[in-house]
Tab-separated table of C-alpha atoms and ligand atoms in Angstrom:
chain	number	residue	atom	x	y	z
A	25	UNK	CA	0.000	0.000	0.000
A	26	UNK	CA	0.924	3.554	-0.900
A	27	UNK	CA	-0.485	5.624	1.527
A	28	UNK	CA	0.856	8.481	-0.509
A	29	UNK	CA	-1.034	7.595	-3.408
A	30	UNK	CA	-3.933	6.995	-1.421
A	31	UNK	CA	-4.446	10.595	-0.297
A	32	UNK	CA	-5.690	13.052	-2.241
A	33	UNK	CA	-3.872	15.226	-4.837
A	34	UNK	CA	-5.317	18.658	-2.601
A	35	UNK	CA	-4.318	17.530	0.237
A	36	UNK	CA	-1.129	15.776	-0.676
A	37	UNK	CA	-0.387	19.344	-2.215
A	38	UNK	CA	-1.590	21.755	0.361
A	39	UNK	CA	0.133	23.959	3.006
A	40	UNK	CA	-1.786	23.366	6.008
A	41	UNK	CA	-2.807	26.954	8.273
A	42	UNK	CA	-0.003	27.523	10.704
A	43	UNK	CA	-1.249	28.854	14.010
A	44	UNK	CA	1.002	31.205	16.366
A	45	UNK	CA	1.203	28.298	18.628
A	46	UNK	CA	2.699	26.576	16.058
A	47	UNK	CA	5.199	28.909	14.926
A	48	UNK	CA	6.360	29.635	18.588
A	49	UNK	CA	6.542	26.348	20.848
A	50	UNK	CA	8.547	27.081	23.732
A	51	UNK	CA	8.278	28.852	26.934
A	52	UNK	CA	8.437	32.771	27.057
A	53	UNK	CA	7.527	34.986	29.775
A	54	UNK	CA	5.310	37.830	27.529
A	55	UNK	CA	2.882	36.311	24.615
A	56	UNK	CA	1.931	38.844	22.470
A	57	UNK	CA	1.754	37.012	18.846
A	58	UNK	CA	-1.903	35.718	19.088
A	59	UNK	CA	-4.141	38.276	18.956
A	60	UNK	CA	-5.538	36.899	22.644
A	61	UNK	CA	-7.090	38.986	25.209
A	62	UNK	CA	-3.778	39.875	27.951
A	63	UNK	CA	-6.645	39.678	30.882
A	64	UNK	CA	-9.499	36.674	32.122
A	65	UNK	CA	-6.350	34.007	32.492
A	66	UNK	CA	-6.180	30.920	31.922
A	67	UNK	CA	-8.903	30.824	29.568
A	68	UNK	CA	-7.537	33.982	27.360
A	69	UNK	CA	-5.189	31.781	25.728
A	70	UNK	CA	-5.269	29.108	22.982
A	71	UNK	CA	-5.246	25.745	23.823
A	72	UNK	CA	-2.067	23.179	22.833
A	73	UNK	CA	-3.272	22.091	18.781
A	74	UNK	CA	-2.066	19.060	19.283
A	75	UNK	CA	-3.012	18.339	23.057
A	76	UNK	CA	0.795	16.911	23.707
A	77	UNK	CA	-0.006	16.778	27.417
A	78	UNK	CA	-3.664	14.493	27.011
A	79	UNK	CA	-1.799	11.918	24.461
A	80	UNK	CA	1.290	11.445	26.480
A	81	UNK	CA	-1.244	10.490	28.952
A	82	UNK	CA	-3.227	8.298	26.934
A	83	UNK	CA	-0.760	6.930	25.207
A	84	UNK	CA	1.105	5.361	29.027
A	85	UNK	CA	-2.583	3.885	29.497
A	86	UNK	CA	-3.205	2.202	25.877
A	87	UNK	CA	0.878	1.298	25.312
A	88	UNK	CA	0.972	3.198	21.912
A	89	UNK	CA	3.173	6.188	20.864
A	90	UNK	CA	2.204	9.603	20.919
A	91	UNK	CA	2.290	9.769	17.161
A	92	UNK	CA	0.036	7.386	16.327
A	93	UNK	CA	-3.076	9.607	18.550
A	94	UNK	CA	-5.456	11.833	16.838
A	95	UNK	CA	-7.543	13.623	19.194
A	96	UNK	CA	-10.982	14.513	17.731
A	97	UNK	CA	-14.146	16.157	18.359
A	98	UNK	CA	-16.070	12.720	19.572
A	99	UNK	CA	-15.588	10.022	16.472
A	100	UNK	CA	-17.403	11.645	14.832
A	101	UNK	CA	-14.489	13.870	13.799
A	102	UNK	CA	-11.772	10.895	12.432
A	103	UNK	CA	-14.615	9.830	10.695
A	104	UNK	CA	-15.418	12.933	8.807
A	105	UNK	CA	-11.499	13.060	8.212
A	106	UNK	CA	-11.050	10.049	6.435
A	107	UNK	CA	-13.311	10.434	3.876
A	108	UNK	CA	-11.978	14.507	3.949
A	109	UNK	CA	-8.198	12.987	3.760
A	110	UNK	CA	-8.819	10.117	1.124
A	111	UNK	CA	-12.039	9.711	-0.742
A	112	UNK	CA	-12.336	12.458	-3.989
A	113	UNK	CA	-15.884	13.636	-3.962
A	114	UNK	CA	-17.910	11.855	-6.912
A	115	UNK	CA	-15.038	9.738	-7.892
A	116	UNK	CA	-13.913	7.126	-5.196
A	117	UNK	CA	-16.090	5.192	-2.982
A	118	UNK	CA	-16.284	3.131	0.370
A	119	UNK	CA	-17.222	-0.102	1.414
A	120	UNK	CA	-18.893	-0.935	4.546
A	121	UNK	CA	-20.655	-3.803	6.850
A	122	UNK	CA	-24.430	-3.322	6.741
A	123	UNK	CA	-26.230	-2.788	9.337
A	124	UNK	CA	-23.722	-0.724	11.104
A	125	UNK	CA	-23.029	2.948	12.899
A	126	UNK	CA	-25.077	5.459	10.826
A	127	UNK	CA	-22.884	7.991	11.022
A	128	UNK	CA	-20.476	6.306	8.016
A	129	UNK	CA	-23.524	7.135	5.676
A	130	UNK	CA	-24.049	10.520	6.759
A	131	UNK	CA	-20.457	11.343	6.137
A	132	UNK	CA	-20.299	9.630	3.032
A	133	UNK	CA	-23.009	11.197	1.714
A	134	UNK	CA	-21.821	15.091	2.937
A	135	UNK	CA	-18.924	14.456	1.081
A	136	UNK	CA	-20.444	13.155	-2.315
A	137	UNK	CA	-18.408	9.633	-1.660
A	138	UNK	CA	-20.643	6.646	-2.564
A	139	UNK	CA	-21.283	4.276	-0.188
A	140	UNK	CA	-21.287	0.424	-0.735
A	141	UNK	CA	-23.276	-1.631	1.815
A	142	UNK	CA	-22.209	-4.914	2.143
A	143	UNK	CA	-25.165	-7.206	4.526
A	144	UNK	CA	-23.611	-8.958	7.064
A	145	UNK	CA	-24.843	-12.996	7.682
A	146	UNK	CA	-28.064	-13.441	9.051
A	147	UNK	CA	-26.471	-13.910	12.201
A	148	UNK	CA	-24.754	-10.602	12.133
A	149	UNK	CA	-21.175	-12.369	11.392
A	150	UNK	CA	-18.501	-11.181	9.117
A	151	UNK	CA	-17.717	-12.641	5.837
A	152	UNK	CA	-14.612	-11.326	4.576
A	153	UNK	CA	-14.937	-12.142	0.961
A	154	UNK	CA	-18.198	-11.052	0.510
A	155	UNK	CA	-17.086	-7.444	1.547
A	156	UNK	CA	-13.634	-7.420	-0.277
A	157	UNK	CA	-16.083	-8.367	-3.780
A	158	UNK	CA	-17.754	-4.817	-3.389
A	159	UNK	CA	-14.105	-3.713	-3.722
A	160	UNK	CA	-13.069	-2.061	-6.720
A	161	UNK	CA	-10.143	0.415	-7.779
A	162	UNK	CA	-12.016	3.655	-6.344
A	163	UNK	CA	-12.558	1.786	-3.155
A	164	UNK	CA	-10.413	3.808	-0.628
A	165	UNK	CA	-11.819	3.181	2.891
A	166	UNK	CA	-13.772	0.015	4.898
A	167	UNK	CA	-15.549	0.536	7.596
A	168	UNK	CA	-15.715	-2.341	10.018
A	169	UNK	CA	-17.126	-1.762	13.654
A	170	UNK	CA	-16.427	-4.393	16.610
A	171	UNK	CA	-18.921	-5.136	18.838
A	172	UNK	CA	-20.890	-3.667	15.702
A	173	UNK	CA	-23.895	-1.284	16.512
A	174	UNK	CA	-26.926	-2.011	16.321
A	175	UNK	CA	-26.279	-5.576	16.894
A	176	UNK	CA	-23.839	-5.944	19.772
A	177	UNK	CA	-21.289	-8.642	18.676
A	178	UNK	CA	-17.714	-8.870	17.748
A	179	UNK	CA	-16.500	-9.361	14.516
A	180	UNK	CA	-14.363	-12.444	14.065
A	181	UNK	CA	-10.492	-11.210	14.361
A	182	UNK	CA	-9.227	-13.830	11.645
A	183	UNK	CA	-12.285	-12.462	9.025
A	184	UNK	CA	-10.890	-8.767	10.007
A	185	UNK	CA	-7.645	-9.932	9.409
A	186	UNK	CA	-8.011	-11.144	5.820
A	187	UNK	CA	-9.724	-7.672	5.077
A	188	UNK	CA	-6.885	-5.427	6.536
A	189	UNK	CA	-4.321	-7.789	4.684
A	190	UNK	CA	-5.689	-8.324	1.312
A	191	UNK	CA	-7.577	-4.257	0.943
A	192	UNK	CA	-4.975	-1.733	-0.599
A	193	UNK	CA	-7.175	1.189	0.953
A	194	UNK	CA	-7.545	2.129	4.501
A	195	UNK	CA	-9.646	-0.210	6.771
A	196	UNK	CA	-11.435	1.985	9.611
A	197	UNK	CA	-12.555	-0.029	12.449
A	198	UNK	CA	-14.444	1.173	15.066
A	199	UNK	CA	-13.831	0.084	18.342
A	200	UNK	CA	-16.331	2.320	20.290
A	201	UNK	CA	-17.961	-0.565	22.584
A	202	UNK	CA	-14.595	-1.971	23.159
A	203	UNK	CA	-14.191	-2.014	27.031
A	204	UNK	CA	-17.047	-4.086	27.518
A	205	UNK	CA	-16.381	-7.002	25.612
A	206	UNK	CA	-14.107	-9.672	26.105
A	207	UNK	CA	-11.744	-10.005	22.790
A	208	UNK	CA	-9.083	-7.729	23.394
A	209	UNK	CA	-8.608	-4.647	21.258
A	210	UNK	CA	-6.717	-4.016	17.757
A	211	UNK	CA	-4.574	-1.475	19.322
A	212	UNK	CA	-1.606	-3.945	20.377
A	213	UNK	CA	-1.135	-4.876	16.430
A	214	UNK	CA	-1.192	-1.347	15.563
A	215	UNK	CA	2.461	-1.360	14.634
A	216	UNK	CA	1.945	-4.322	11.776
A	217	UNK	CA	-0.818	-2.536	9.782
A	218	UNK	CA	-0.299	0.360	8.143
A	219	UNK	CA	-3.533	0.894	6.318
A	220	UNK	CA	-5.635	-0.092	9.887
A	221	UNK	CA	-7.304	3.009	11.988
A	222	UNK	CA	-8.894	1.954	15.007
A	223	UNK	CA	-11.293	4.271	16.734
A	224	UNK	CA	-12.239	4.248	20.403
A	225	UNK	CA	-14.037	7.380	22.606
A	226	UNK	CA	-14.681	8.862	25.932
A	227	UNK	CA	-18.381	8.466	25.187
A	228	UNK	CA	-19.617	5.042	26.319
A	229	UNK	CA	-17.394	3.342	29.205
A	230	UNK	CA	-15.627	6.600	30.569
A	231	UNK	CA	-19.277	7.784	30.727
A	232	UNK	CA	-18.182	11.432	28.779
A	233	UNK	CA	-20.307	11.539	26.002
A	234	UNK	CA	-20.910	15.461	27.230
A	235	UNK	CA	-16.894	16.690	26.405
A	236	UNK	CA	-16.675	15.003	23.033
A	237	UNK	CA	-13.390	13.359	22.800
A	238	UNK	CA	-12.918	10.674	20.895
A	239	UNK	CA	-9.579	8.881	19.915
A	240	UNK	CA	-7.898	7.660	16.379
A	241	UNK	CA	-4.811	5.485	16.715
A	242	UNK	CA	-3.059	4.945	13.327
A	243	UNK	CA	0.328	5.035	11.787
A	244	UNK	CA	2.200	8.168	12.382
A	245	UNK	CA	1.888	9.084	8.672
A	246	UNK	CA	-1.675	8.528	8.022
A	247	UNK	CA	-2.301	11.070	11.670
A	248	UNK	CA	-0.189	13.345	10.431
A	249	UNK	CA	-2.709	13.855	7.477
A	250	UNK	CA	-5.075	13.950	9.838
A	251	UNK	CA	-3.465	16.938	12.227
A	252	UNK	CA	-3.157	18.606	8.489
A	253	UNK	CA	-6.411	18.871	7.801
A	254	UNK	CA	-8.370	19.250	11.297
A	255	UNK	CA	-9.599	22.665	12.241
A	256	UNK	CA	-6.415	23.725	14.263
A	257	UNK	CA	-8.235	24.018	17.808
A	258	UNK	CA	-10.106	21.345	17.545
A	259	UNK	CA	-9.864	20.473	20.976
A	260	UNK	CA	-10.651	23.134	24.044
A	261	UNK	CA	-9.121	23.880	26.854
A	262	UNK	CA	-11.875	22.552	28.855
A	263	UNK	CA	-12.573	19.164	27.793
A	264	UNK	CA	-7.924	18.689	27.497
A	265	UNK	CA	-8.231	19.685	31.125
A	266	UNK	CA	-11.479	17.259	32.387
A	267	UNK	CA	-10.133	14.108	30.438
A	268	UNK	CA	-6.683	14.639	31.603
A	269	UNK	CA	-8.189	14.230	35.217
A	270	UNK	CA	-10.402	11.465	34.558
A	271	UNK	CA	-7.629	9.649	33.202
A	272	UNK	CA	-6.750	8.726	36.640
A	273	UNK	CA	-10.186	7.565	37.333
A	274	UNK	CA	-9.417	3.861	35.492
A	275	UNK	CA	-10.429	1.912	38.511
A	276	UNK	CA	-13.903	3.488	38.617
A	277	UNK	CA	-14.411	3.095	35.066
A	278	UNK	CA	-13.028	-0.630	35.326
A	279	UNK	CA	-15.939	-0.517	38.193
A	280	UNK	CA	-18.661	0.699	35.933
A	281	UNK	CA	-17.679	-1.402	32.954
A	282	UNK	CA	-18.415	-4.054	35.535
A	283	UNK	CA	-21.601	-3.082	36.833
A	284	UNK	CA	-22.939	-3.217	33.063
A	285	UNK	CA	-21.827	-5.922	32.141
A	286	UNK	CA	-23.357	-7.787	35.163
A	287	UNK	CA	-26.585	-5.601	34.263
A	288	UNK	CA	-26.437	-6.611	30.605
A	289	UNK	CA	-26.342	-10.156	32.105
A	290	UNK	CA	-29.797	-9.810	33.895
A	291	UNK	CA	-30.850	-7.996	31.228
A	292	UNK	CA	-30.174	-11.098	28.649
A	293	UNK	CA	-31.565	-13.630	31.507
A	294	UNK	CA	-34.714	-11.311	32.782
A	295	UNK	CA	-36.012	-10.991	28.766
A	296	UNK	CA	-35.363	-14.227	27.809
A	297	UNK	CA	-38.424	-15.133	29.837
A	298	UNK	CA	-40.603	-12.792	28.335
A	299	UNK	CA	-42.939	-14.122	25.877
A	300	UNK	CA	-43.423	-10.943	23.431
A	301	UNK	CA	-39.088	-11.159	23.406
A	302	UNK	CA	-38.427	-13.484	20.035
A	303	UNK	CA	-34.886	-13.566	19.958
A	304	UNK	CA	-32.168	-11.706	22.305
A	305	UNK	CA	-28.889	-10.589	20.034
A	306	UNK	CA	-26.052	-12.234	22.452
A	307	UNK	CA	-24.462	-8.613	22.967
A	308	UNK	CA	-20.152	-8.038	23.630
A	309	UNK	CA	-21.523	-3.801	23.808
A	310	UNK	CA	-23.574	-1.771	26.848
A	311	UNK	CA	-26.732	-2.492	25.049
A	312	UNK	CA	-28.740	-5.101	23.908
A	313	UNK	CA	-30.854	-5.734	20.338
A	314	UNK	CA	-34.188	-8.081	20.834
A	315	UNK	CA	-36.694	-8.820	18.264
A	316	UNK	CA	-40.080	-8.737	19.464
A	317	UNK	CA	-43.136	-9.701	17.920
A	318	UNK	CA	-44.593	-5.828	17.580
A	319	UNK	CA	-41.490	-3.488	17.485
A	320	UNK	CA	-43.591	0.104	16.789
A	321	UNK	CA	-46.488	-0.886	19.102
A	322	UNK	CA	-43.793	-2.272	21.828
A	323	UNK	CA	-41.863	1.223	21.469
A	324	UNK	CA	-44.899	3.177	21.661
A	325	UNK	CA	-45.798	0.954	25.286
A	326	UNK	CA	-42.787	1.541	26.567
A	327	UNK	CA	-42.976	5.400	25.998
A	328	UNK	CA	-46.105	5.675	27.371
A	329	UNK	CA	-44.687	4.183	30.390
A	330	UNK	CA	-41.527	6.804	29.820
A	331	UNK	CA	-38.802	4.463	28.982
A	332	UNK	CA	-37.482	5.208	25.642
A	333	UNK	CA	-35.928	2.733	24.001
A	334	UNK	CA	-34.213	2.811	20.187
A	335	UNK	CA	-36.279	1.467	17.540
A	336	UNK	CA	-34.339	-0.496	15.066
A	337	UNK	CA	-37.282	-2.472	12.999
A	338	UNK	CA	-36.530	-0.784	9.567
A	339	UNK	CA	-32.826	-1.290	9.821
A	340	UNK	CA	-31.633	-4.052	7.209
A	341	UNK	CA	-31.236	-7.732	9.005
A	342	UNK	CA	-32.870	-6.008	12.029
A	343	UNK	CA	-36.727	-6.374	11.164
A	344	UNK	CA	-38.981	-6.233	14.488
A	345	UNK	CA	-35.800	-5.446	16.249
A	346	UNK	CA	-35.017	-2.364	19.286
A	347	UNK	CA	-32.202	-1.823	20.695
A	348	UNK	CA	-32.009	-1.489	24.725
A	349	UNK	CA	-29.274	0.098	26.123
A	350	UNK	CA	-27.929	-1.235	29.431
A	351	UNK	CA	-28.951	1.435	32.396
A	352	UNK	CA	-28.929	1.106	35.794
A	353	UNK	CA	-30.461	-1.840	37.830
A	354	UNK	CA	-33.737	0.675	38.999
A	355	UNK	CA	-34.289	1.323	35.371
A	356	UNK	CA	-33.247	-2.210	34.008
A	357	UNK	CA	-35.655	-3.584	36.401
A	358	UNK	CA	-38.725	-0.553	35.579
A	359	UNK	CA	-38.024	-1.873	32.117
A	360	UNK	CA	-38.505	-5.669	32.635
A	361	UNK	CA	-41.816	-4.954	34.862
A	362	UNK	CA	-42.838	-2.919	32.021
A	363	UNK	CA	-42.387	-5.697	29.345
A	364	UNK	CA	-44.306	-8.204	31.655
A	365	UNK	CA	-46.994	-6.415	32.221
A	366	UNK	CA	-47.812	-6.152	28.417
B	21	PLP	C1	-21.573	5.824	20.163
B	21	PLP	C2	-20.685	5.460	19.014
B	21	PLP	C3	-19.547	6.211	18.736
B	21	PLP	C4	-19.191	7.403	19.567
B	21	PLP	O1	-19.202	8.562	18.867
B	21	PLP	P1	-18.643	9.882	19.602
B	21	PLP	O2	-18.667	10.891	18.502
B	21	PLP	O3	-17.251	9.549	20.042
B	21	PLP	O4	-19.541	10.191	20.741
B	21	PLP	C5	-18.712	5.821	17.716
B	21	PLP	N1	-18.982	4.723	16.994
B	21	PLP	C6	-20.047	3.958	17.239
B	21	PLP	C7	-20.277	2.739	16.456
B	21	PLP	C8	-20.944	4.320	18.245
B	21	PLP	O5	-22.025	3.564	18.453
């Protein structure tokens, strides 16, 4: 792979902006090359483009360099990025598992790049070869997302595998619902694939969805196309600061990581006793997809009782499906009495 080549010509070509903080990096006593206010301190000033201080941190946690961390405005940034950094509008395409995260779509379709859908078995399993035949010589990004959303399960690592070695594009996988499954993560094997991206946020087990961090970990080269074309603040002060707190909070996220995944496990036992429950997705994520035998008049029930869950029925492979996410055991449980009493 020619990761080069991959890019496009624009932004192969292009002189990315060049903020005063990145002209000047060192320490100084008087700042006056910003244009910032002299008064209201700390929050006058710019904060670090490249948020040095939060990946050094991150990086000691997850055992991967520096270099290889984008910081972004939730995922949902990285994943505008790529298609920003490698897919020419109305000319290449991308391939990706269907059903899956609907913000791939979106951002496909914002940026004019067609988007290939490739179903996924029945059972929600990968088959490599039936993605890599939607392949063709536009194809410059897969999207692959383990445990998958909507339907909760891992993707097999040796069918992953056979896609990140045989594609000559970019393979994005999504690791979002990582921390509550058992497989371990992509991350250590980082290093031997230079066309994977792996994706994984503050949103879900670190419970931050409000500061909207999420993380890209990729070869060195590939985030430094990424750092080229971001806005150059994309990260505030504010949310650098929080997360570089919370950091030290592992324990207590280990902690709640547990707590759902014991809750998911009542969950799975509780509604596999209840007769309008058809089938219960076996689920690696913090939430839970069922197929019932009414999905819209099920969803409307449960509002009326105020519990919202996420319809899912007119999803592909996911017909009379909703997807539960795991709460706490009060609500888990005001959720099963609701679905008994039906
Ligand atoms: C929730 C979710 C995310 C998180 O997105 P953020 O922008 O980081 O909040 C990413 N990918 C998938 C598949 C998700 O379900």
């Amino acid at each position: 792979m020619n990761l080069q080549k991959l890019v496009r010509k624009n932004i192969r070509e292009m002189k990315p902006y060049s903020s005063a903080r990145n002209e000047f990096k060192g320490e100084a006593s008087v700042y006056l090359d910003a244009n910032e206010n002299p008064l209201n301190s700390p929050y006058n000033r710019y904060p670090d483009p490249l948020q040095m201080k939060l990946k050094e941190k991150i990086a000691g946690q997850k055992g991967v360099d520096p270099s290889r961390i984008f910081l972004g405005n939730g995922s949902d940034e990285p994943i505008d990025l790529v298609f920003r950094v490698f897919c020419e509008p109305g000319v290449d395409n991308v391939v990706a598992i269907d059903p899956t995260y609907g913000m791939y779509k979106v951002c496909a379709d914002i940026n004019n790049v067609e988007y290939r859908k490739v179903l996924l078995n029945k059972d929600y399993t990968l088959d490599s070869s039936h993605l890599l035949d939607a392949v063709d010589e536009n194809t410059k990004l897969i999207f692959l997302c383990s445990p998958n959303n909507p339907s909760g399960n891992l993707l097999d690592k040796d069918e992953v595998r056979k896609i990140i070695t045989t594609f000559n594009g970019i393979v994005v996988l999504d690791e979002a619902y990582i921390d509550f499954a058992v497989n371990e993560s992509w991350l250590p094997e980082l290093d031997k694939y230079l066309n994977l991206i792996v994706l994984q946020t503050f949103s879900k087990a670190w419970g931050l969805a409000a500061i909207r961090l999420g993380m890209a970990f990729a070869s060195p080269e590939i985030i430094s196309f990424f750092n080229k074309v971001k806005y150059p603040y994309n990260i505030n002060q504010l949310t650098q600061e929080y997360v570089l707190n919370e950091l030290d909070r592992q324990e207590t996220k280990n902690e709640w990581v547990d707590y759902i995944i014991q809750q998911r496990d009542f969950l799975e036992k509780e509604l596999a006793d209840i007769e309008l429950v058809e089938q219960i997705i076996p689920s690696d994520a913090n939430f839970i997809l069922i197929k019932v035998s009414d999905p819209v008049e099920i969803y409307n029930y449960l509002v009326q009782n105020g519990i919202i869950v996420r319809n899912r029925h007119l999803i592909s492979l996911c017909e009379g499906c909703l997807r539960i996410t795991i709460g706490t055991k009060e609500e888990n449980e005001k959720l099963i009495a609701a679905l008994r009493s039906k």
